Short mmCIF file of N, CA and C and ligand atoms in Angstrom, two decimals:
data_model
loop_
_atom_site.label_atom_id
_atom_site.label_comp_id
_atom_site.label_asym_id
_atom_site.label_seq_id
_atom_site.Cartn_x
_atom_site.Cartn_y
_atom_site.Cartn_z
N UNK A 871 -36.61 2.63 47.41
CA UNK A 871 -36.43 3.29 48.70
C UNK A 871 -37.62 4.19 49.02
N UNK A 872 -37.68 4.60 50.24
CA UNK A 872 -38.78 5.48 50.68
C UNK A 872 -38.84 6.74 49.83
N UNK A 873 -37.68 7.41 49.63
CA UNK A 873 -37.72 8.68 48.91
C UNK A 873 -38.05 8.47 47.44
N UNK A 874 -37.62 7.34 46.87
CA UNK A 874 -37.97 7.07 45.48
C UNK A 874 -39.49 6.90 45.36
N UNK A 875 -40.07 6.19 46.33
CA UNK A 875 -41.52 5.98 46.32
C UNK A 875 -42.25 7.31 46.41
N UNK A 876 -41.66 8.26 47.13
CA UNK A 876 -42.30 9.55 47.29
C UNK A 876 -42.03 10.47 46.09
N UNK A 877 -41.35 9.97 45.09
CA UNK A 877 -41.06 10.78 43.92
C UNK A 877 -40.10 11.92 44.23
N UNK A 878 -39.16 11.65 45.11
CA UNK A 878 -38.30 12.70 45.62
C UNK A 878 -36.85 12.50 45.20
N UNK A 879 -36.64 12.07 43.97
CA UNK A 879 -35.29 11.76 43.49
C UNK A 879 -34.33 12.95 43.63
N UNK A 880 -34.88 14.15 43.45
CA UNK A 880 -34.02 15.33 43.39
C UNK A 880 -33.66 15.92 44.74
N UNK A 881 -34.07 15.31 45.84
CA UNK A 881 -33.87 15.91 47.15
C UNK A 881 -32.40 16.08 47.49
N UNK A 882 -31.54 15.25 46.93
CA UNK A 882 -30.11 15.32 47.23
C UNK A 882 -29.34 16.13 46.19
N UNK A 883 -30.06 16.82 45.32
CA UNK A 883 -29.39 17.66 44.33
C UNK A 883 -28.51 18.71 45.03
N UNK A 884 -27.34 18.94 44.44
CA UNK A 884 -26.40 19.89 45.04
C UNK A 884 -25.94 20.93 44.03
N UNK A 885 -25.60 22.11 44.54
CA UNK A 885 -25.02 23.14 43.67
C UNK A 885 -23.93 23.90 44.39
N UNK A 886 -23.08 24.55 43.60
CA UNK A 886 -22.00 25.35 44.16
C UNK A 886 -22.39 26.83 44.13
N UNK A 887 -22.32 27.43 45.30
CA UNK A 887 -22.58 28.87 45.44
C UNK A 887 -21.32 29.51 46.00
N UNK A 888 -20.91 30.63 45.41
CA UNK A 888 -19.73 31.33 45.93
C UNK A 888 -20.08 32.78 46.21
N UNK A 889 -19.58 33.28 47.33
CA UNK A 889 -19.57 34.73 47.54
C UNK A 889 -18.23 35.22 47.02
N UNK A 890 -18.29 36.05 45.99
CA UNK A 890 -17.09 36.53 45.31
C UNK A 890 -16.37 37.58 46.17
N UNK A 891 -15.15 37.96 45.78
CA UNK A 891 -14.37 38.88 46.63
C UNK A 891 -15.11 40.18 46.99
N UNK A 892 -15.90 40.73 46.06
CA UNK A 892 -16.64 41.96 46.40
C UNK A 892 -17.70 41.69 47.47
N UNK A 893 -18.32 40.52 47.41
CA UNK A 893 -19.31 40.16 48.42
C UNK A 893 -18.70 39.97 49.79
N UNK A 894 -17.50 39.38 49.82
CA UNK A 894 -16.80 39.21 51.10
C UNK A 894 -16.42 40.58 51.66
N UNK A 895 -15.83 41.42 50.81
CA UNK A 895 -15.43 42.77 51.24
C UNK A 895 -16.62 43.56 51.79
N UNK A 896 -17.78 43.35 51.22
CA UNK A 896 -18.96 44.13 51.60
C UNK A 896 -19.77 43.49 52.72
N UNK A 897 -19.18 42.48 53.35
CA UNK A 897 -19.81 41.81 54.52
C UNK A 897 -21.16 41.20 54.17
N UNK A 898 -21.26 40.62 52.97
CA UNK A 898 -22.53 40.02 52.55
C UNK A 898 -22.58 38.51 52.74
N UNK A 899 -21.50 37.93 53.30
CA UNK A 899 -21.47 36.46 53.44
C UNK A 899 -22.65 35.96 54.26
N UNK A 900 -22.85 36.56 55.42
CA UNK A 900 -23.92 36.11 56.31
C UNK A 900 -25.29 36.25 55.65
N UNK A 901 -25.45 37.33 54.93
CA UNK A 901 -26.73 37.55 54.25
C UNK A 901 -27.00 36.49 53.20
N UNK A 902 -25.99 36.17 52.42
CA UNK A 902 -26.16 35.14 51.38
C UNK A 902 -26.48 33.79 52.02
N UNK A 903 -25.73 33.44 53.06
CA UNK A 903 -25.99 32.18 53.76
C UNK A 903 -27.42 32.17 54.28
N UNK A 904 -27.84 33.27 54.86
CA UNK A 904 -29.19 33.34 55.44
C UNK A 904 -30.28 33.12 54.39
N UNK A 905 -30.10 33.69 53.21
CA UNK A 905 -31.12 33.50 52.16
C UNK A 905 -31.28 32.03 51.80
N UNK A 906 -30.15 31.33 51.68
CA UNK A 906 -30.23 29.91 51.30
C UNK A 906 -30.77 29.06 52.45
N UNK A 907 -30.38 29.40 53.67
CA UNK A 907 -30.93 28.67 54.83
C UNK A 907 -32.44 28.89 54.93
N UNK A 908 -32.86 30.15 54.80
CA UNK A 908 -34.28 30.44 54.97
C UNK A 908 -35.13 29.85 53.86
N UNK A 909 -34.57 29.75 52.67
CA UNK A 909 -35.30 29.15 51.55
C UNK A 909 -35.64 27.70 51.85
N UNK A 910 -34.76 27.05 52.61
CA UNK A 910 -34.98 25.65 52.96
C UNK A 910 -33.90 24.71 52.49
N UNK A 911 -32.87 25.27 51.84
CA UNK A 911 -31.77 24.41 51.41
C UNK A 911 -30.85 24.09 52.57
N UNK A 912 -30.05 23.04 52.38
CA UNK A 912 -29.19 22.53 53.45
C UNK A 912 -27.74 22.77 53.08
N UNK A 913 -27.00 23.36 53.99
CA UNK A 913 -25.57 23.63 53.77
C UNK A 913 -24.79 22.34 53.99
N UNK A 914 -24.05 21.91 52.99
CA UNK A 914 -23.27 20.66 53.14
C UNK A 914 -21.77 20.88 52.98
N UNK A 915 -21.36 22.10 52.63
CA UNK A 915 -19.93 22.39 52.54
C UNK A 915 -19.71 23.89 52.53
N UNK A 916 -18.62 24.33 53.18
CA UNK A 916 -18.32 25.76 53.20
C UNK A 916 -16.86 25.98 53.50
N UNK A 917 -16.21 26.82 52.72
CA UNK A 917 -14.84 27.21 53.07
C UNK A 917 -14.49 28.56 52.48
N UNK A 918 -13.45 29.17 53.06
CA UNK A 918 -12.95 30.46 52.60
C UNK A 918 -11.54 30.25 52.10
N UNK A 919 -11.24 30.82 50.94
CA UNK A 919 -9.88 30.70 50.42
C UNK A 919 -9.57 31.80 49.43
N UNK A 920 -8.27 32.02 49.22
CA UNK A 920 -7.85 32.85 48.10
C UNK A 920 -7.66 31.90 46.94
N UNK A 921 -8.52 32.01 45.94
CA UNK A 921 -8.56 31.03 44.87
C UNK A 921 -7.31 31.12 44.00
N UNK A 922 -6.60 30.00 43.85
CA UNK A 922 -5.44 29.98 42.95
C UNK A 922 -5.90 30.18 41.49
N UNK A 923 -5.03 30.80 40.69
CA UNK A 923 -5.38 31.09 39.30
C UNK A 923 -5.74 29.83 38.52
N UNK A 924 -5.02 28.73 38.79
CA UNK A 924 -5.28 27.48 38.09
C UNK A 924 -6.72 26.98 38.35
N UNK A 925 -7.14 27.08 39.60
CA UNK A 925 -8.49 26.69 39.97
C UNK A 925 -9.54 27.56 39.27
N UNK A 926 -9.26 28.86 39.26
CA UNK A 926 -10.20 29.79 38.61
C UNK A 926 -10.29 29.55 37.11
N UNK A 927 -9.15 29.23 36.50
CA UNK A 927 -9.18 29.00 35.05
C UNK A 927 -9.95 27.73 34.72
N UNK A 928 -9.91 26.73 35.61
CA UNK A 928 -10.72 25.54 35.40
C UNK A 928 -12.20 25.84 35.65
N UNK A 929 -12.44 26.62 36.70
CA UNK A 929 -13.82 26.99 37.04
C UNK A 929 -14.49 27.73 35.88
N UNK A 930 -13.75 28.67 35.27
CA UNK A 930 -14.29 29.49 34.17
C UNK A 930 -13.76 29.05 32.81
N UNK A 931 -13.52 27.75 32.64
CA UNK A 931 -12.90 27.25 31.40
C UNK A 931 -13.68 27.63 30.15
N UNK A 932 -15.02 27.73 30.28
CA UNK A 932 -15.85 28.04 29.10
C UNK A 932 -15.77 29.50 28.70
N UNK A 933 -15.15 30.33 29.50
CA UNK A 933 -15.12 31.77 29.21
C UNK A 933 -13.74 32.26 28.75
N UNK A 934 -12.82 31.31 28.56
CA UNK A 934 -11.42 31.67 28.27
C UNK A 934 -11.25 32.65 27.11
N UNK A 935 -12.11 32.53 26.11
CA UNK A 935 -11.94 33.38 24.92
C UNK A 935 -12.74 34.68 24.99
N UNK A 936 -13.44 34.91 26.09
CA UNK A 936 -14.22 36.14 26.22
C UNK A 936 -13.29 37.31 26.53
N UNK A 937 -13.64 38.48 26.01
CA UNK A 937 -12.79 39.66 26.24
C UNK A 937 -12.64 40.01 27.72
N UNK A 938 -13.65 39.70 28.51
CA UNK A 938 -13.60 40.08 29.93
C UNK A 938 -12.86 39.06 30.80
N UNK A 939 -12.41 37.96 30.19
CA UNK A 939 -11.82 36.86 30.97
C UNK A 939 -10.62 37.28 31.84
N UNK A 940 -9.64 38.02 31.29
CA UNK A 940 -8.50 38.40 32.15
C UNK A 940 -8.93 39.23 33.36
N UNK A 941 -9.86 40.16 33.13
CA UNK A 941 -10.33 40.98 34.24
C UNK A 941 -11.15 40.14 35.23
N UNK A 942 -11.89 39.17 34.72
CA UNK A 942 -12.66 38.27 35.58
C UNK A 942 -11.74 37.51 36.53
N UNK A 943 -10.64 36.99 36.00
CA UNK A 943 -9.71 36.25 36.85
C UNK A 943 -9.02 37.16 37.86
N UNK A 944 -8.73 38.38 37.42
CA UNK A 944 -8.11 39.33 38.36
C UNK A 944 -9.07 39.66 39.51
N UNK A 945 -10.32 39.89 39.14
CA UNK A 945 -11.38 40.15 40.14
C UNK A 945 -11.52 38.97 41.10
N UNK A 946 -11.60 37.78 40.58
CA UNK A 946 -11.86 36.60 41.40
C UNK A 946 -10.68 36.24 42.30
N UNK A 947 -9.49 36.75 41.94
CA UNK A 947 -8.32 36.47 42.79
C UNK A 947 -7.91 37.69 43.59
N UNK A 948 -8.75 38.74 43.60
CA UNK A 948 -8.40 39.98 44.29
C UNK A 948 -8.55 39.87 45.80
N UNK A 949 -9.17 38.82 46.28
CA UNK A 949 -9.37 38.64 47.71
C UNK A 949 -10.00 37.29 47.95
N UNK A 950 -10.20 36.94 49.21
CA UNK A 950 -10.78 35.63 49.50
C UNK A 950 -12.22 35.50 48.99
N UNK A 951 -12.58 34.28 48.68
CA UNK A 951 -13.97 33.95 48.32
C UNK A 951 -14.50 32.96 49.35
N UNK A 952 -15.80 32.91 49.48
CA UNK A 952 -16.44 31.90 50.34
C UNK A 952 -17.21 30.95 49.42
N UNK A 953 -16.82 29.70 49.46
CA UNK A 953 -17.37 28.70 48.55
C UNK A 953 -18.27 27.76 49.35
N UNK A 954 -19.45 27.53 48.82
CA UNK A 954 -20.41 26.69 49.55
C UNK A 954 -21.05 25.67 48.63
N UNK A 955 -21.48 24.57 49.22
CA UNK A 955 -22.32 23.61 48.52
C UNK A 955 -23.65 23.54 49.26
N UNK A 956 -24.72 23.75 48.51
CA UNK A 956 -26.08 23.70 49.07
C UNK A 956 -26.84 22.56 48.44
N UNK A 957 -27.68 21.93 49.23
CA UNK A 957 -28.40 20.72 48.80
C UNK A 957 -29.91 20.88 48.99
N UNK A 958 -30.66 20.30 48.07
CA UNK A 958 -32.11 20.26 48.24
C UNK A 958 -32.82 20.11 46.91
N UNK A 959 -34.13 19.94 47.00
CA UNK A 959 -34.95 19.74 45.81
C UNK A 959 -34.79 20.90 44.83
N UNK A 960 -34.35 20.59 43.60
CA UNK A 960 -34.28 21.60 42.53
C UNK A 960 -33.29 22.73 42.81
N UNK A 961 -32.27 22.47 43.65
CA UNK A 961 -31.43 23.58 44.12
C UNK A 961 -30.68 24.28 43.00
N UNK A 962 -30.34 23.56 41.92
CA UNK A 962 -29.56 24.21 40.86
C UNK A 962 -30.36 25.34 40.20
N UNK A 963 -31.55 25.02 39.73
CA UNK A 963 -32.31 26.05 39.02
C UNK A 963 -32.89 27.08 39.97
N UNK A 964 -33.31 26.64 41.16
CA UNK A 964 -33.86 27.60 42.11
C UNK A 964 -32.81 28.61 42.57
N UNK A 965 -31.58 28.14 42.77
CA UNK A 965 -30.56 29.09 43.24
C UNK A 965 -30.17 30.07 42.14
N UNK A 966 -30.24 29.66 40.87
CA UNK A 966 -30.00 30.63 39.78
C UNK A 966 -31.05 31.74 39.85
N UNK A 967 -32.29 31.37 40.16
CA UNK A 967 -33.34 32.40 40.28
C UNK A 967 -33.09 33.30 41.48
N UNK A 968 -32.64 32.70 42.60
CA UNK A 968 -32.36 33.50 43.79
C UNK A 968 -31.20 34.46 43.57
N UNK A 969 -30.23 34.04 42.76
CA UNK A 969 -29.05 34.86 42.48
C UNK A 969 -29.38 35.97 41.47
N UNK A 970 -30.20 35.65 40.48
CA UNK A 970 -30.61 36.66 39.51
C UNK A 970 -29.72 36.72 38.28
N UNK A 971 -30.10 37.55 37.34
CA UNK A 971 -29.39 37.66 36.06
C UNK A 971 -27.92 38.04 36.27
N UNK A 972 -27.07 37.53 35.37
CA UNK A 972 -25.63 37.84 35.42
C UNK A 972 -25.38 39.34 35.49
N UNK A 973 -26.14 40.08 34.70
CA UNK A 973 -26.03 41.54 34.68
C UNK A 973 -26.96 42.14 35.74
N UNK A 974 -26.40 42.74 36.78
CA UNK A 974 -27.24 43.27 37.87
C UNK A 974 -28.26 44.30 37.40
N UNK A 975 -28.00 44.93 36.24
CA UNK A 975 -28.98 45.88 35.71
C UNK A 975 -30.24 45.16 35.23
N UNK A 976 -30.11 43.88 34.91
CA UNK A 976 -31.25 43.07 34.48
C UNK A 976 -31.82 42.23 35.63
N UNK A 977 -31.03 42.03 36.67
CA UNK A 977 -31.47 41.17 37.78
C UNK A 977 -32.62 41.83 38.53
N UNK A 978 -33.66 41.06 38.77
CA UNK A 978 -34.84 41.62 39.43
C UNK A 978 -34.57 41.93 40.91
N UNK A 979 -35.21 42.99 41.42
CA UNK A 979 -35.19 43.22 42.85
C UNK A 979 -35.71 41.96 43.56
N UNK A 980 -35.12 41.66 44.70
CA UNK A 980 -35.48 40.42 45.40
C UNK A 980 -34.47 39.33 45.15
N UNK A 981 -33.72 39.44 44.05
CA UNK A 981 -32.61 38.51 43.84
C UNK A 981 -31.37 39.09 44.50
N UNK A 982 -30.38 38.23 44.73
CA UNK A 982 -29.17 38.71 45.41
C UNK A 982 -28.47 39.78 44.56
N UNK A 983 -28.27 39.47 43.29
CA UNK A 983 -27.61 40.47 42.43
C UNK A 983 -28.49 41.70 42.24
N UNK A 984 -29.79 41.49 42.14
CA UNK A 984 -30.71 42.62 41.97
C UNK A 984 -30.75 43.54 43.18
N UNK A 985 -30.49 42.99 44.34
CA UNK A 985 -30.55 43.79 45.57
C UNK A 985 -29.21 44.39 45.97
N UNK A 986 -28.10 43.79 45.52
CA UNK A 986 -26.80 44.19 46.08
C UNK A 986 -25.74 44.58 45.07
N UNK A 987 -26.08 44.69 43.79
CA UNK A 987 -25.01 45.04 42.84
C UNK A 987 -25.56 45.84 41.68
N UNK A 988 -24.64 46.55 41.02
CA UNK A 988 -25.05 47.40 39.89
C UNK A 988 -24.27 47.13 38.62
N UNK A 989 -23.15 46.40 38.71
CA UNK A 989 -22.31 46.22 37.52
C UNK A 989 -21.94 44.76 37.31
N UNK A 990 -21.98 44.34 36.05
CA UNK A 990 -21.77 42.93 35.70
C UNK A 990 -20.40 42.39 36.14
N UNK A 991 -19.44 43.28 36.25
CA UNK A 991 -18.10 42.82 36.63
C UNK A 991 -17.93 42.69 38.14
N UNK A 992 -18.95 43.06 38.90
CA UNK A 992 -18.92 42.96 40.37
C UNK A 992 -20.29 42.52 40.85
N UNK A 993 -20.59 41.24 40.60
CA UNK A 993 -21.96 40.81 40.85
C UNK A 993 -22.13 39.86 42.05
N UNK A 994 -21.19 39.94 42.99
CA UNK A 994 -21.34 39.44 44.37
C UNK A 994 -21.33 37.92 44.55
N UNK A 995 -22.02 37.21 43.68
CA UNK A 995 -22.15 35.76 43.89
C UNK A 995 -21.99 34.97 42.59
N UNK A 996 -21.66 33.69 42.78
CA UNK A 996 -21.67 32.71 41.70
C UNK A 996 -22.65 31.61 42.05
N UNK A 997 -23.32 31.08 41.02
CA UNK A 997 -24.14 29.87 41.19
C UNK A 997 -23.97 29.00 39.95
N UNK A 998 -23.80 27.71 40.15
CA UNK A 998 -23.69 26.78 39.03
C UNK A 998 -24.93 26.91 38.13
N UNK A 999 -24.73 26.71 36.82
CA UNK A 999 -25.83 26.96 35.89
C UNK A 999 -26.54 25.71 35.39
N UNK A 1000 -26.09 24.52 35.79
CA UNK A 1000 -26.72 23.27 35.34
C UNK A 1000 -26.31 22.15 36.30
N UNK A 1001 -27.02 21.04 36.22
CA UNK A 1001 -26.66 19.88 37.04
C UNK A 1001 -25.24 19.41 36.78
N UNK A 1002 -24.89 19.33 35.50
CA UNK A 1002 -23.55 18.85 35.12
C UNK A 1002 -22.49 19.86 35.58
N UNK A 1003 -22.80 21.14 35.37
CA UNK A 1003 -21.88 22.19 35.81
C UNK A 1003 -21.68 22.15 37.32
N UNK A 1004 -22.76 21.92 38.04
CA UNK A 1004 -22.68 21.87 39.50
C UNK A 1004 -21.79 20.71 39.94
N UNK A 1005 -21.99 19.55 39.35
CA UNK A 1005 -21.16 18.39 39.71
C UNK A 1005 -19.68 18.66 39.44
N UNK A 1006 -19.42 19.24 38.28
CA UNK A 1006 -18.04 19.53 37.89
C UNK A 1006 -17.41 20.54 38.87
N UNK A 1007 -18.16 21.61 39.18
CA UNK A 1007 -17.62 22.66 40.05
C UNK A 1007 -17.44 22.16 41.49
N UNK A 1008 -18.37 21.35 41.97
CA UNK A 1008 -18.25 20.83 43.34
C UNK A 1008 -16.98 19.98 43.46
N UNK A 1009 -16.73 19.14 42.45
CA UNK A 1009 -15.52 18.31 42.47
C UNK A 1009 -14.25 19.14 42.38
N UNK A 1010 -14.38 20.26 41.67
CA UNK A 1010 -13.22 21.13 41.49
C UNK A 1010 -12.83 21.83 42.80
N UNK A 1011 -13.80 22.27 43.55
CA UNK A 1011 -13.53 23.11 44.73
C UNK A 1011 -13.47 22.32 46.04
N UNK A 1012 -14.06 21.13 46.07
CA UNK A 1012 -14.13 20.39 47.34
C UNK A 1012 -13.60 18.97 47.21
N UNK A 1013 -12.91 18.51 48.25
CA UNK A 1013 -12.67 17.08 48.41
C UNK A 1013 -13.94 16.46 48.98
N UNK A 1014 -14.16 15.19 48.67
CA UNK A 1014 -15.42 14.57 49.11
C UNK A 1014 -15.54 14.56 50.63
N UNK A 1015 -14.40 14.48 51.34
CA UNK A 1015 -14.46 14.47 52.80
C UNK A 1015 -14.77 15.85 53.40
N UNK A 1016 -14.85 16.87 52.55
CA UNK A 1016 -15.22 18.21 53.02
C UNK A 1016 -16.73 18.45 52.88
N UNK A 1017 -17.45 17.48 52.33
CA UNK A 1017 -18.89 17.62 52.15
C UNK A 1017 -19.61 16.78 53.20
N UNK A 1018 -20.52 17.41 53.92
CA UNK A 1018 -21.17 16.76 55.05
C UNK A 1018 -22.49 16.14 54.62
N UNK A 1019 -22.61 14.85 54.89
CA UNK A 1019 -23.87 14.16 54.66
C UNK A 1019 -24.60 14.13 56.00
N UNK A 1020 -25.56 15.01 56.17
CA UNK A 1020 -26.22 15.07 57.49
C UNK A 1020 -27.72 15.26 57.31
N UNK A 1021 -28.47 14.79 58.30
CA UNK A 1021 -29.92 14.93 58.28
C UNK A 1021 -30.32 16.15 59.10
N UNK A 1022 -31.05 17.07 58.48
CA UNK A 1022 -31.56 18.19 59.26
C UNK A 1022 -32.94 17.81 59.79
N UNK A 1023 -33.25 18.28 61.00
CA UNK A 1023 -34.46 17.81 61.68
C UNK A 1023 -35.73 18.22 60.96
N UNK A 1024 -35.64 19.28 60.13
CA UNK A 1024 -36.85 19.76 59.45
C UNK A 1024 -36.99 19.25 58.02
N UNK A 1025 -36.14 18.30 57.64
CA UNK A 1025 -36.10 17.85 56.25
C UNK A 1025 -37.47 17.37 55.73
N UNK A 1026 -38.17 16.58 56.54
CA UNK A 1026 -39.45 16.03 56.10
C UNK A 1026 -40.54 17.08 56.01
N UNK A 1027 -40.35 18.19 56.69
CA UNK A 1027 -41.35 19.26 56.65
C UNK A 1027 -41.12 20.16 55.45
N UNK A 1028 -39.85 20.43 55.14
CA UNK A 1028 -39.51 21.35 54.06
C UNK A 1028 -39.64 20.69 52.70
N UNK A 1029 -39.31 19.40 52.62
CA UNK A 1029 -39.10 18.79 51.30
C UNK A 1029 -39.91 17.52 51.04
N UNK A 1030 -40.87 17.17 51.85
CA UNK A 1030 -41.71 16.00 51.59
C UNK A 1030 -40.85 14.77 51.31
N UNK A 1031 -40.02 14.40 52.29
CA UNK A 1031 -39.13 13.24 52.11
C UNK A 1031 -39.96 11.96 52.17
N1 UDP B 805 -18.72 38.65 33.52
C1 UDP B 805 -18.21 39.90 33.27
N2 UDP B 805 -18.58 40.56 32.13
C2 UDP B 805 -19.46 40.02 31.24
C3 UDP B 805 -19.98 38.75 31.50
C4 UDP B 805 -19.60 38.08 32.66
O1 UDP B 805 -17.41 40.41 34.05
O2 UDP B 805 -19.76 40.66 30.22
C5 UDP B 805 -18.31 37.92 34.73
C6 UDP B 805 -19.36 38.01 35.84
O3 UDP B 805 -18.68 38.07 37.08
C7 UDP B 805 -20.08 36.69 35.70
C8 UDP B 805 -18.92 35.77 35.34
O4 UDP B 805 -18.13 36.55 34.45
O5 UDP B 805 -20.74 36.33 36.89
C9 UDP B 805 -19.28 34.47 34.68
O6 UDP B 805 -20.07 34.71 33.53
P1 UDP B 805 -21.34 33.82 33.24
O7 UDP B 805 -21.83 34.18 31.87
O8 UDP B 805 -21.04 32.39 33.51
O9 UDP B 805 -22.42 34.39 34.28
P2 UDP B 805 -23.01 33.74 35.62
O10 UDP B 805 -23.13 32.25 35.41
O11 UDP B 805 -22.06 34.08 36.75
O12 UDP B 805 -24.34 34.39 35.81
MG1 MG B 806 -21.75 30.85 34.71
#
């Protein structure tokens, strides 16, 4: 295909980004969306919900034995979250950099956590940490008919399609 010839296999890479309950409460949804839009990624899914405990336990299945796990689930179910899927070249690793270190005290200024949070238990956003993790989380939070396959007019300028 054209994109394969251009060496652009990763252009359709997707990741899951969430604005956590503290981010929603603090009116940071628009700001987070704006950062990803301005970076050049494409929004392909978005919804707001109060996350059921079962969904959260699947989402954080790898953390079940951590001491902070019960408080994490309480935090994540304390209010609505905004869940998004973003698409574009290298989006998984690039969005981890945009989000910053898990601990806001370590997150660099210029990252979302570095700019908007001070404590690890209230760090505003989630981002998938690997390609496999992203695929798993996207399937967990979205039905396939909730994900939009659309062409943005600036795609060839931003991403060398
Ligand atoms: N977390 C926490 N205390 C900790 C470590 C993590 O409350 O000591 C929370 C925090 O909200 C973090 C989430 O658990 O974002 C998931 O942890 P993970 O290590 O996967 O960090 P992330 O991938 O979100 O950077
Ligand atoms: Mg994680």
